[in-house]
Amino acid sequence: MARLSHGLLGALNLVTLLLSLPVLCAGVYFRMRAATECERALQLPVIAFGGALLVVSLVGLAGAWGHRGAATPFLWAYVVFMFLLVVAVFALTVFAFVVTNRGAGGAVSGRGYREYRLGDYSGWLQARIAEPETWRRVESCLSEARVCGGRPSDGAVGRDATEFYKRHLSPIQSGCCKPPTRCGFRYVNATFWAAPGSGLSTTAAGDGDCRAWSNGMQVLCFECDACKAGVLETVKTKWKAVATVNIALLVLLVVVYTLGCCALRSNGGSRYFKDGARSPLSQRREDGEIETVSSSATEASSPFSTATHDIIQTAA
């Protein structure tokens, strides 16, 4: 069992080591060639993940295939890290499901897209997206990505209003690249909408999103709550997908953690708990067993002692 656990742990860490190298190299390569700050920022998690995977794999290999005495500290470090990672992944998975259980786009009559409201999402997500610095970075990335750039491939351009209304828009395009339907603007092209001839209705005039809309390509509806809601809908969808994958990852981490514990135990890593940290009850039990054995040995030797004494007396 000891050889099996060491072999499996070593083989698994060898595979992760080989995987970490292309991940790390790709992250560094694309960060160096990134044209915008957003693209560079997106590569940071990739580089961090590749670097952490590389270090953990090396520690796991040293613990699994190293000399027994020298490998024990590496195994301890590996097992502790894996335990913390299991707890962290479990907590993040639960958190992701909790904060993404609210929010969904509303269907619009005669439209192929859905529209989104900020108030439908969890309070934690609303608070994060409402932070001025956070939204400034998000808005900058949206502008750099040209989500409303008017390219046919974006799916945001139609030859006429009828064709545009039938198109499927992403949540971000629906919230950021056009005014909400309730405002009553008239479609001219994908990024230009005319206000009603009679002006905005009383309800629309009191709607912050209707007032925030602008035909300027650098403005559009980027300051609308509908745009923030579209971003949150995208985040929610991706977080749910990641949380689902994390369930399988959690099972794998538990298996790896168990292998690490088996390898540590077979390597003598738990000797401290056997020799140096025995409980008083265990100590008394062991002392009692020693006394019992000593008494039995004494009783067993008594007949021989008596016989020897009789022989000496007879000879005398």
JSON list of N, CA and C in Angstrom, two decimals, residues 202-272:
[
{"chain": "A", "resi": 202, "resn": "THR", "atom": "N", "xyz": [-43.70, 60.27, -18.85]},
{"chain": "A", "resi": 202, "resn": "THR", "atom": "CA", "xyz": [-43.40, 60.59, -17.45]},
{"chain": "A", "resi": 202, "resn": "THR", "atom": "C", "xyz": [-42.64, 59.47, -16.78]},
{"chain": "A", "resi": 203, "resn": "THR", "atom": "N", "xyz": [-43.06, 58.23, -17.08]},
{"chain": "A", "resi": 203, "resn": "THR", "atom": "CA", "xyz": [-42.39, 57.08, -16.47]},
{"chain": "A", "resi": 203, "resn": "THR", "atom": "C", "xyz": [-40.96, 56.96, -16.97]},
{"chain": "A", "resi": 204, "resn": "ALA", "atom": "N", "xyz": [-40.78, 57.13, -18.29]},
{"chain": "A", "resi": 204, "resn": "ALA", "atom": "CA", "xyz": [-39.44, 57.03, -18.86]},
{"chain": "A", "resi": 204, "resn": "ALA", "atom": "C", "xyz": [-38.54, 58.16, -18.39]},
{"chain": "A", "resi": 205, "resn": "ALA", "atom": "N", "xyz": [-39.13, 59.35, -18.23]},
{"chain": "A", "resi": 205, "resn": "ALA", "atom": "CA", "xyz": [-38.33, 60.49, -17.79]},
{"chain": "A", "resi": 205, "resn": "ALA", "atom": "C", "xyz": [-37.79, 60.28, -16.37]},
{"chain": "A", "resi": 206, "resn": "GLY", "atom": "N", "xyz": [-38.52, 59.51, -15.59]},
{"chain": "A", "resi": 206, "resn": "GLY", "atom": "CA", "xyz": [-38.07, 59.22, -14.23]},
{"chain": "A", "resi": 206, "resn": "GLY", "atom": "C", "xyz": [-37.17, 58.01, -14.14]},
{"chain": "A", "resi": 207, "resn": "ASP", "atom": "N", "xyz": [-36.92, 57.37, -15.26]},
{"chain": "A", "resi": 207, "resn": "ASP", "atom": "CA", "xyz": [-36.06, 56.18, -15.29]},
{"chain": "A", "resi": 207, "resn": "ASP", "atom": "C", "xyz": [-34.62, 56.60, -15.55]},
{"chain": "A", "resi": 208, "resn": "GLY", "atom": "N", "xyz": [-33.74, 56.26, -14.65]},
{"chain": "A", "resi": 208, "resn": "GLY", "atom": "CA", "xyz": [-32.34, 56.66, -14.78]},
{"chain": "A", "resi": 208, "resn": "GLY", "atom": "C", "xyz": [-31.68, 56.13, -16.04]},
{"chain": "A", "resi": 209, "resn": "ASP", "atom": "N", "xyz": [-32.04, 54.92, -16.47]},
{"chain": "A", "resi": 209, "resn": "ASP", "atom": "CA", "xyz": [-31.45, 54.35, -17.68]},
{"chain": "A", "resi": 209, "resn": "ASP", "atom": "C", "xyz": [-31.87, 55.12, -18.92]},
{"chain": "A", "resi": 210, "resn": "CYS", "atom": "N", "xyz": [-33.11, 55.56, -18.96]},
{"chain": "A", "resi": 210, "resn": "CYS", "atom": "CA", "xyz": [-33.58, 56.32, -20.12]},
{"chain": "A", "resi": 210, "resn": "CYS", "atom": "C", "xyz": [-32.86, 57.66, -20.22]},
{"chain": "A", "resi": 211, "resn": "ARG", "atom": "N", "xyz": [-32.60, 58.29, -19.09]},
{"chain": "A", "resi": 211, "resn": "ARG", "atom": "CA", "xyz": [-31.89, 59.56, -19.09]},
{"chain": "A", "resi": 211, "resn": "ARG", "atom": "C", "xyz": [-30.40, 59.36, -19.39]},
{"chain": "A", "resi": 212, "resn": "ALA", "atom": "N", "xyz": [-29.85, 58.21, -19.02]},
{"chain": "A", "resi": 212, "resn": "ALA", "atom": "CA", "xyz": [-28.42, 57.97, -19.20]},
{"chain": "A", "resi": 212, "resn": "ALA", "atom": "C", "xyz": [-28.05, 57.62, -20.63]},
{"chain": "A", "resi": 213, "resn": "TRP", "atom": "N", "xyz": [-29.02, 57.20, -21.44]},
{"chain": "A", "resi": 213, "resn": "TRP", "atom": "CA", "xyz": [-28.70, 56.78, -22.81]},
{"chain": "A", "resi": 213, "resn": "TRP", "atom": "C", "xyz": [-28.16, 57.94, -23.63]},
{"chain": "A", "resi": 214, "resn": "SER", "atom": "N", "xyz": [-27.13, 57.65, -24.43]},
{"chain": "A", "resi": 214, "resn": "SER", "atom": "CA", "xyz": [-26.58, 58.64, -25.36]},
{"chain": "A", "resi": 214, "resn": "SER", "atom": "C", "xyz": [-26.16, 57.92, -26.63]},
{"chain": "A", "resi": 215, "resn": "ASN", "atom": "N", "xyz": [-26.30, 58.58, -27.76]},
{"chain": "A", "resi": 215, "resn": "ASN", "atom": "CA", "xyz": [-25.88, 57.99, -29.03]},
{"chain": "A", "resi": 215, "resn": "ASN", "atom": "C", "xyz": [-24.37, 58.08, -29.26]},
{"chain": "A", "resi": 216, "resn": "GLY", "atom": "N", "xyz": [-23.67, 58.75, -28.38]},
{"chain": "A", "resi": 216, "resn": "GLY", "atom": "CA", "xyz": [-22.22, 58.81, -28.50]},
{"chain": "A", "resi": 216, "resn": "GLY", "atom": "C", "xyz": [-21.61, 57.43, -28.32]},
{"chain": "A", "resi": 217, "resn": "MET", "atom": "N", "xyz": [-20.72, 57.04, -29.23]},
{"chain": "A", "resi": 217, "resn": "MET", "atom": "CA", "xyz": [-20.16, 55.68, -29.20]},
{"chain": "A", "resi": 217, "resn": "MET", "atom": "C", "xyz": [-19.37, 55.40, -27.94]},
{"chain": "A", "resi": 218, "resn": "GLN", "atom": "N", "xyz": [-18.86, 56.44, -27.28]},
{"chain": "A", "resi": 218, "resn": "GLN", "atom": "CA", "xyz": [-18.11, 56.24, -26.05]},
{"chain": "A", "resi": 218, "resn": "GLN", "atom": "C", "xyz": [-19.01, 56.25, -24.82]},
{"chain": "A", "resi": 219, "resn": "VAL", "atom": "N", "xyz": [-20.31, 56.49, -25.03]},
{"chain": "A", "resi": 219, "resn": "VAL", "atom": "CA", "xyz": [-21.23, 56.59, -23.89]},
{"chain": "A", "resi": 219, "resn": "VAL", "atom": "C", "xyz": [-22.29, 55.50, -23.98]},
{"chain": "A", "resi": 220, "resn": "LEU", "atom": "N", "xyz": [-23.14, 55.59, -25.05]},
{"chain": "A", "resi": 220, "resn": "LEU", "atom": "CA", "xyz": [-24.25, 54.64, -25.23]},
{"chain": "A", "resi": 220, "resn": "LEU", "atom": "C", "xyz": [-24.99, 54.45, -23.90]},
{"chain": "A", "resi": 221, "resn": "CYS", "atom": "N", "xyz": [-25.08, 53.19, -23.43]},
{"chain": "A", "resi": 221, "resn": "CYS", "atom": "CA", "xyz": [-25.76, 52.95, -22.15]},
{"chain": "A", "resi": 221, "resn": "CYS", "atom": "C", "xyz": [-24.79, 52.38, -21.11]},
{"chain": "A", "resi": 222, "resn": "PHE", "atom": "N", "xyz": [-23.50, 52.75, -21.25]},
{"chain": "A", "resi": 222, "resn": "PHE", "atom": "CA", "xyz": [-22.50, 52.22, -20.33]},
{"chain": "A", "resi": 222, "resn": "PHE", "atom": "C", "xyz": [-22.73, 52.65, -18.88]},
{"chain": "A", "resi": 223, "resn": "GLU", "atom": "N", "xyz": [-23.46, 53.75, -18.68]},
{"chain": "A", "resi": 223, "resn": "GLU", "atom": "CA", "xyz": [-23.75, 54.21, -17.33]},
{"chain": "A", "resi": 223, "resn": "GLU", "atom": "C", "xyz": [-25.12, 53.75, -16.85]},
{"chain": "A", "resi": 224, "resn": "CYS", "atom": "N", "xyz": [-25.75, 52.89, -17.62]},
{"chain": "A", "resi": 224, "resn": "CYS", "atom": "CA", "xyz": [-27.08, 52.39, -17.26]},
{"chain": "A", "resi": 224, "resn": "CYS", "atom": "C", "xyz": [-26.99, 51.22, -16.28]},
{"chain": "A", "resi": 225, "resn": "ASP", "atom": "N", "xyz": [-27.99, 51.11, -15.43]},
{"chain": "A", "resi": 225, "resn": "ASP", "atom": "CA", "xyz": [-28.08, 49.92, -14.56]},
{"chain": "A", "resi": 225, "resn": "ASP", "atom": "C", "xyz": [-28.29, 48.67, -15.40]},
{"chain": "A", "resi": 226, "resn": "ALA", "atom": "N", "xyz": [-28.95, 48.83, -16.56]},
{"chain": "A", "resi": 226, "resn": "ALA", "atom": "CA", "xyz": [-29.16, 47.68, -17.45]},
{"chain": "A", "resi": 226, "resn": "ALA", "atom": "C", "xyz": [-27.84, 47.13, -17.94]},
{"chain": "A", "resi": 227, "resn": "CYS", "atom": "N", "xyz": [-26.85, 48.00, -18.15]},
{"chain": "A", "resi": 227, "resn": "CYS", "atom": "CA", "xyz": [-25.53, 47.55, -18.58]},
{"chain": "A", "resi": 227, "resn": "CYS", "atom": "C", "xyz": [-24.85, 46.77, -17.46]},
{"chain": "A", "resi": 228, "resn": "LYS", "atom": "N", "xyz": [-24.94, 47.30, -16.23]},
{"chain": "A", "resi": 228, "resn": "LYS", "atom": "CA", "xyz": [-24.38, 46.58, -15.08]},
{"chain": "A", "resi": 228, "resn": "LYS", "atom": "C", "xyz": [-25.06, 45.22, -14.92]},
{"chain": "A", "resi": 229, "resn": "ALA", "atom": "N", "xyz": [-26.38, 45.19, -15.15]},
{"chain": "A", "resi": 229, "resn": "ALA", "atom": "CA", "xyz": [-27.11, 43.92, -15.04]},
{"chain": "A", "resi": 229, "resn": "ALA", "atom": "C", "xyz": [-26.66, 42.94, -16.11]},
{"chain": "A", "resi": 230, "resn": "GLY", "atom": "N", "xyz": [-26.40, 43.43, -17.32]},
{"chain": "A", "resi": 230, "resn": "GLY", "atom": "CA", "xyz": [-25.91, 42.56, -18.39]},
{"chain": "A", "resi": 230, "resn": "GLY", "atom": "C", "xyz": [-24.56, 41.97, -18.05]},
{"chain": "A", "resi": 231, "resn": "VAL", "atom": "N", "xyz": [-23.68, 42.77, -17.44]},
{"chain": "A", "resi": 231, "resn": "VAL", "atom": "CA", "xyz": [-22.38, 42.27, -17.01]},
{"chain": "A", "resi": 231, "resn": "VAL", "atom": "C", "xyz": [-22.55, 41.21, -15.92]},
{"chain": "A", "resi": 232, "resn": "LEU", "atom": "N", "xyz": [-23.45, 41.47, -14.97]},
{"chain": "A", "resi": 232, "resn": "LEU", "atom": "CA", "xyz": [-23.67, 40.51, -13.88]},
{"chain": "A", "resi": 232, "resn": "LEU", "atom": "C", "xyz": [-24.27, 39.21, -14.42]},
{"chain": "A", "resi": 233, "resn": "GLU", "atom": "N", "xyz": [-25.12, 39.30, -15.43]},
{"chain": "A", "resi": 233, "resn": "GLU", "atom": "CA", "xyz": [-25.68, 38.08, -16.02]},
{"chain": "A", "resi": 233, "resn": "GLU", "atom": "C", "xyz": [-24.58, 37.24, -16.64]},
{"chain": "A", "resi": 234, "resn": "THR", "atom": "N", "xyz": [-23.64, 37.89, -17.31]},
{"chain": "A", "resi": 234, "resn": "THR", "atom": "CA", "xyz": [-22.50, 37.17, -17.90]},
{"chain": "A", "resi": 234, "resn": "THR", "atom": "C", "xyz": [-21.64, 36.55, -16.81]},
{"chain": "A", "resi": 235, "resn": "VAL", "atom": "N", "xyz": [-21.36, 37.33, -15.75]},
{"chain": "A", "resi": 235, "resn": "VAL", "atom": "CA", "xyz": [-20.57, 36.82, -14.63]},
{"chain": "A", "resi": 235, "resn": "VAL", "atom": "C", "xyz": [-21.28, 35.64, -13.97]},
{"chain": "A", "resi": 236, "resn": "LYS", "atom": "N", "xyz": [-22.58, 35.77, -13.78]},
{"chain": "A", "resi": 236, "resn": "LYS", "atom": "CA", "xyz": [-23.34, 34.70, -13.13]},
{"chain": "A", "resi": 236, "resn": "LYS", "atom": "C", "xyz": [-23.28, 33.40, -13.92]},
{"chain": "A", "resi": 237, "resn": "THR", "atom": "N", "xyz": [-23.44, 33.51, -15.23]},
{"chain": "A", "resi": 237, "resn": "THR", "atom": "CA", "xyz": [-23.39, 32.31, -16.07]},
{"chain": "A", "resi": 237, "resn": "THR", "atom": "C", "xyz": [-22.03, 31.63, -15.99]},
{"chain": "A", "resi": 238, "resn": "LYS", "atom": "N", "xyz": [-20.96, 32.44, -16.04]},
{"chain": "A", "resi": 238, "resn": "LYS", "atom": "CA", "xyz": [-19.61, 31.87, -15.98]},
{"chain": "A", "resi": 238, "resn": "LYS", "atom": "C", "xyz": [-19.31, 31.29, -14.61]},
{"chain": "A", "resi": 239, "resn": "TRP", "atom": "N", "xyz": [-19.76, 31.97, -13.56]},
{"chain": "A", "resi": 239, "resn": "TRP", "atom": "CA", "xyz": [-19.52, 31.47, -12.20]},
{"chain": "A", "resi": 239, "resn": "TRP", "atom": "C", "xyz": [-20.23, 30.15, -11.96]},
{"chain": "A", "resi": 240, "resn": "LYS", "atom": "N", "xyz": [-21.44, 30.02, -12.49]},
{"chain": "A", "resi": 240, "resn": "LYS", "atom": "CA", "xyz": [-22.16, 28.76, -12.32]},
{"chain": "A", "resi": 240, "resn": "LYS", "atom": "C", "xyz": [-21.44, 27.63, -13.03]},
{"chain": "A", "resi": 241, "resn": "ALA", "atom": "N", "xyz": [-20.91, 27.91, -14.22]},
{"chain": "A", "resi": 241, "resn": "ALA", "atom": "CA", "xyz": [-20.16, 26.89, -14.95]},
{"chain": "A", "resi": 241, "resn": "ALA", "atom": "C", "xyz": [-18.90, 26.50, -14.18]},
{"chain": "A", "resi": 242, "resn": "VAL", "atom": "N", "xyz": [-18.20, 27.50, -13.63]},
{"chain": "A", "resi": 242, "resn": "VAL", "atom": "CA", "xyz": [-16.99, 27.22, -12.86]},
{"chain": "A", "resi": 242, "resn": "VAL", "atom": "C", "xyz": [-17.33, 26.44, -11.59]},
{"chain": "A", "resi": 243, "resn": "ALA", "atom": "N", "xyz": [-18.42, 26.79, -10.93]},
{"chain": "A", "resi": 243, "resn": "ALA", "atom": "CA", "xyz": [-18.82, 26.09, -9.71]},
{"chain": "A", "resi": 243, "resn": "ALA", "atom": "C", "xyz": [-19.15, 24.63, -10.00]},
{"chain": "A", "resi": 244, "resn": "THR", "atom": "N", "xyz": [-19.77, 24.37, -11.14]},
{"chain": "A", "resi": 244, "resn": "THR", "atom": "CA", "xyz": [-20.08, 22.99, -11.52]},
{"chain": "A", "resi": 244, "resn": "THR", "atom": "C", "xyz": [-18.80, 22.20, -11.76]},
{"chain": "A", "resi": 245, "resn": "VAL", "atom": "N", "xyz": [-17.84, 22.82, -12.44]},
{"chain": "A", "resi": 245, "resn": "VAL", "atom": "CA", "xyz": [-16.55, 22.16, -12.65]},
{"chain": "A", "resi": 245, "resn": "VAL", "atom": "C", "xyz": [-15.84, 21.94, -11.33]},
{"chain": "A", "resi": 246, "resn": "ASN", "atom": "N", "xyz": [-16.00, 22.88, -10.39]},
{"chain": "A", "resi": 246, "resn": "ASN", "atom": "CA", "xyz": [-15.34, 22.77, -9.09]},
{"chain": "A", "resi": 246, "resn": "ASN", "atom": "C", "xyz": [-15.80, 21.55, -8.31]},
{"chain": "A", "resi": 247, "resn": "ILE", "atom": "N", "xyz": [-17.00, 21.07, -8.57]},
{"chain": "A", "resi": 247, "resn": "ILE", "atom": "CA", "xyz": [-17.46, 19.87, -7.86]},
{"chain": "A", "resi": 247, "resn": "ILE", "atom": "C", "xyz": [-16.60, 18.68, -8.25]},
{"chain": "A", "resi": 248, "resn": "ALA", "atom": "N", "xyz": [-16.35, 18.53, -9.55]},
{"chain": "A", "resi": 248, "resn": "ALA", "atom": "CA", "xyz": [-15.47, 17.45, -10.00]},
{"chain": "A", "resi": 248, "resn": "ALA", "atom": "C", "xyz": [-14.04, 17.68, -9.50]},
{"chain": "A", "resi": 249, "resn": "LEU", "atom": "N", "xyz": [-13.60, 18.95, -9.51]},
{"chain": "A", "resi": 249, "resn": "LEU", "atom": "CA", "xyz": [-12.25, 19.27, -9.01]},
{"chain": "A", "resi": 249, "resn": "LEU", "atom": "C", "xyz": [-12.13, 18.93, -7.53]},
{"chain": "A", "resi": 250, "resn": "LEU", "atom": "N", "xyz": [-13.20, 19.18, -6.78]},
{"chain": "A", "resi": 250, "resn": "LEU", "atom": "CA", "xyz": [-13.18, 18.89, -5.35]},
{"chain": "A", "resi": 250, "resn": "LEU", "atom": "C", "xyz": [-13.01, 17.41, -5.09]},
{"chain": "A", "resi": 251, "resn": "VAL", "atom": "N", "xyz": [-13.69, 16.58, -5.87]},
{"chain": "A", "resi": 251, "resn": "VAL", "atom": "CA", "xyz": [-13.54, 15.12, -5.72]},
{"chain": "A", "resi": 251, "resn": "VAL", "atom": "C", "xyz": [-12.10, 14.71, -5.99]},
{"chain": "A", "resi": 252, "resn": "LEU", "atom": "N", "xyz": [-11.51, 15.27, -7.06]},
{"chain": "A", "resi": 252, "resn": "LEU", "atom": "CA", "xyz": [-10.12, 14.96, -7.40]},
{"chain": "A", "resi": 252, "resn": "LEU", "atom": "C", "xyz": [-9.17, 15.41, -6.29]},
{"chain": "A", "resi": 253, "resn": "LEU", "atom": "N", "xyz": [-9.40, 16.59, -5.73]},
{"chain": "A", "resi": 253, "resn": "LEU", "atom": "CA", "xyz": [-8.53, 17.09, -4.66]},
{"chain": "A", "resi": 253, "resn": "LEU", "atom": "C", "xyz": [-8.61, 16.22, -3.42]},
{"chain": "A", "resi": 254, "resn": "VAL", "atom": "N", "xyz": [-9.81, 15.73, -3.10]},
{"chain": "A", "resi": 254, "resn": "VAL", "atom": "CA", "xyz": [-9.96, 14.85, -1.94]},
{"chain": "A", "resi": 254, "resn": "VAL", "atom": "C", "xyz": [-9.19, 13.55, -2.15]},
{"chain": "A", "resi": 255, "resn": "VAL", "atom": "N", "xyz": [-9.25, 13.02, -3.37]},
{"chain": "A", "resi": 255, "resn": "VAL", "atom": "CA", "xyz": [-8.48, 11.80, -3.68]},
{"chain": "A", "resi": 255, "resn": "VAL", "atom": "C", "xyz": [-6.98, 12.05, -3.54]},
{"chain": "A", "resi": 256, "resn": "VAL", "atom": "N", "xyz": [-6.51, 13.17, -4.08]},
{"chain": "A", "resi": 256, "resn": "VAL", "atom": "CA", "xyz": [-5.08, 13.50, -3.99]},
{"chain": "A", "resi": 256, "resn": "VAL", "atom": "C", "xyz": [-4.68, 13.72, -2.53]},
{"chain": "A", "resi": 257, "resn": "TYR", "atom": "N", "xyz": [-5.54, 14.39, -1.78]},
{"chain": "A", "resi": 257, "resn": "TYR", "atom": "CA", "xyz": [-5.25, 14.62, -0.35]},
{"chain": "A", "resi": 257, "resn": "TYR", "atom": "C", "xyz": [-5.16, 13.30, 0.40]},
{"chain": "A", "resi": 258, "resn": "THR", "atom": "N", "xyz": [-6.05, 12.37, 0.08]},
{"chain": "A", "resi": 258, "resn": "THR", "atom": "CA", "xyz": [-6.02, 11.05, 0.72]},
{"chain": "A", "resi": 258, "resn": "THR", "atom": "C", "xyz": [-4.73, 10.31, 0.37]},
{"chain": "A", "resi": 259, "resn": "LEU", "atom": "N", "xyz": [-4.32, 10.37, -0.89]},
{"chain": "A", "resi": 259, "resn": "LEU", "atom": "CA", "xyz": [-3.06, 9.75, -1.28]},
{"chain": "A", "resi": 259, "resn": "LEU", "atom": "C", "xyz": [-1.88, 10.37, -0.54]},
{"chain": "A", "resi": 260, "resn": "GLY", "atom": "N", "xyz": [-1.91, 11.69, -0.38]},
{"chain": "A", "resi": 260, "resn": "GLY", "atom": "CA", "xyz": [-0.85, 12.35, 0.36]},
{"chain": "A", "resi": 260, "resn": "GLY", "atom": "C", "xyz": [-0.80, 11.92, 1.81]},
{"chain": "A", "resi": 261, "resn": "CYS", "atom": "N", "xyz": [-1.98, 11.76, 2.43]},
{"chain": "A", "resi": 261, "resn": "CYS", "atom": "CA", "xyz": [-2.03, 11.30, 3.83]},
{"chain": "A", "resi": 261, "resn": "CYS", "atom": "C", "xyz": [-1.49, 9.87, 3.95]},
{"chain": "A", "resi": 262, "resn": "CYS", "atom": "N", "xyz": [-1.86, 9.01, 3.00]},
{"chain": "A", "resi": 262, "resn": "CYS", "atom": "CA", "xyz": [-1.37, 7.63, 3.03]},
{"chain": "A", "resi": 262, "resn": "CYS", "atom": "C", "xyz": [0.15, 7.59, 2.86]},
{"chain": "A", "resi": 263, "resn": "ALA", "atom": "N", "xyz": [0.66, 8.41, 1.94]},
{"chain": "A", "resi": 263, "resn": "ALA", "atom": "CA", "xyz": [2.11, 8.45, 1.73]},
{"chain": "A", "resi": 263, "resn": "ALA", "atom": "C", "xyz": [2.82, 8.98, 2.96]},
{"chain": "A", "resi": 264, "resn": "LEU", "atom": "N", "xyz": [2.24, 10.00, 3.61]},
{"chain": "A", "resi": 264, "resn": "LEU", "atom": "CA", "xyz": [2.85, 10.56, 4.82]},
{"chain": "A", "resi": 264, "resn": "LEU", "atom": "C", "xyz": [2.85, 9.55, 5.96]},
{"chain": "A", "resi": 265, "resn": "ARG", "atom": "N", "xyz": [1.76, 8.84, 6.10]},
{"chain": "A", "resi": 265, "resn": "ARG", "atom": "CA", "xyz": [1.67, 7.84, 7.17]},
{"chain": "A", "resi": 265, "resn": "ARG", "atom": "C", "xyz": [2.68, 6.72, 6.95]},
{"chain": "A", "resi": 266, "resn": "SER", "atom": "N", "xyz": [2.78, 6.24, 5.72]},
{"chain": "A", "resi": 266, "resn": "SER", "atom": "CA", "xyz": [3.73, 5.16, 5.44]},
{"chain": "A", "resi": 266, "resn": "SER", "atom": "C", "xyz": [5.18, 5.63, 5.53]},
{"chain": "A", "resi": 267, "resn": "ASN", "atom": "N", "xyz": [5.36, 6.96, 5.43]},
{"chain": "A", "resi": 267, "resn": "ASN", "atom": "CA", "xyz": [6.71, 7.52, 5.51]},
{"chain": "A", "resi": 267, "resn": "ASN", "atom": "C", "xyz": [7.14, 7.83, 6.94]},
{"chain": "A", "resi": 268, "resn": "GLY", "atom": "N", "xyz": [6.26, 7.51, 7.89]},
{"chain": "A", "resi": 268, "resn": "GLY", "atom": "CA", "xyz": [6.59, 7.77, 9.30]},
{"chain": "A", "resi": 268, "resn": "GLY", "atom": "C", "xyz": [6.27, 9.17, 9.73]},
{"chain": "A", "resi": 269, "resn": "GLY", "atom": "N", "xyz": [5.48, 9.89, 8.95]},
{"chain": "A", "resi": 269, "resn": "GLY", "atom": "CA", "xyz": [5.18, 11.27, 9.31]},
{"chain": "A", "resi": 269, "resn": "GLY", "atom": "C", "xyz": [4.29, 11.41, 10.51]},
{"chain": "A", "resi": 270, "resn": "SER", "atom": "N", "xyz": [3.57, 10.33, 10.88]},
{"chain": "A", "resi": 270, "resn": "SER", "atom": "CA", "xyz": [2.69, 10.40, 12.04]},
{"chain": "A", "resi": 270, "resn": "SER", "atom": "C", "xyz": [3.33, 9.81, 13.28]},
{"chain": "A", "resi": 271, "resn": "ARG", "atom": "N", "xyz": [4.65, 9.60, 13.25]},
{"chain": "A", "resi": 271, "resn": "ARG", "atom": "CA", "xyz": [5.33, 8.99, 14.38]},
{"chain": "A", "resi": 271, "resn": "ARG", "atom": "C", "xyz": [5.22, 9.85, 15.62]},
{"chain": "A", "resi": 272, "resn": "TYR", "atom": "N", "xyz": [5.18, 11.15, 15.41]},
{"chain": "A", "resi": 272, "resn": "TYR", "atom": "CA", "xyz": [5.07, 12.05, 16.55]},
{"chain": "A", "resi": 272, "resn": "TYR", "atom": "C", "xyz": [3.83, 11.75, 17.36]}
]
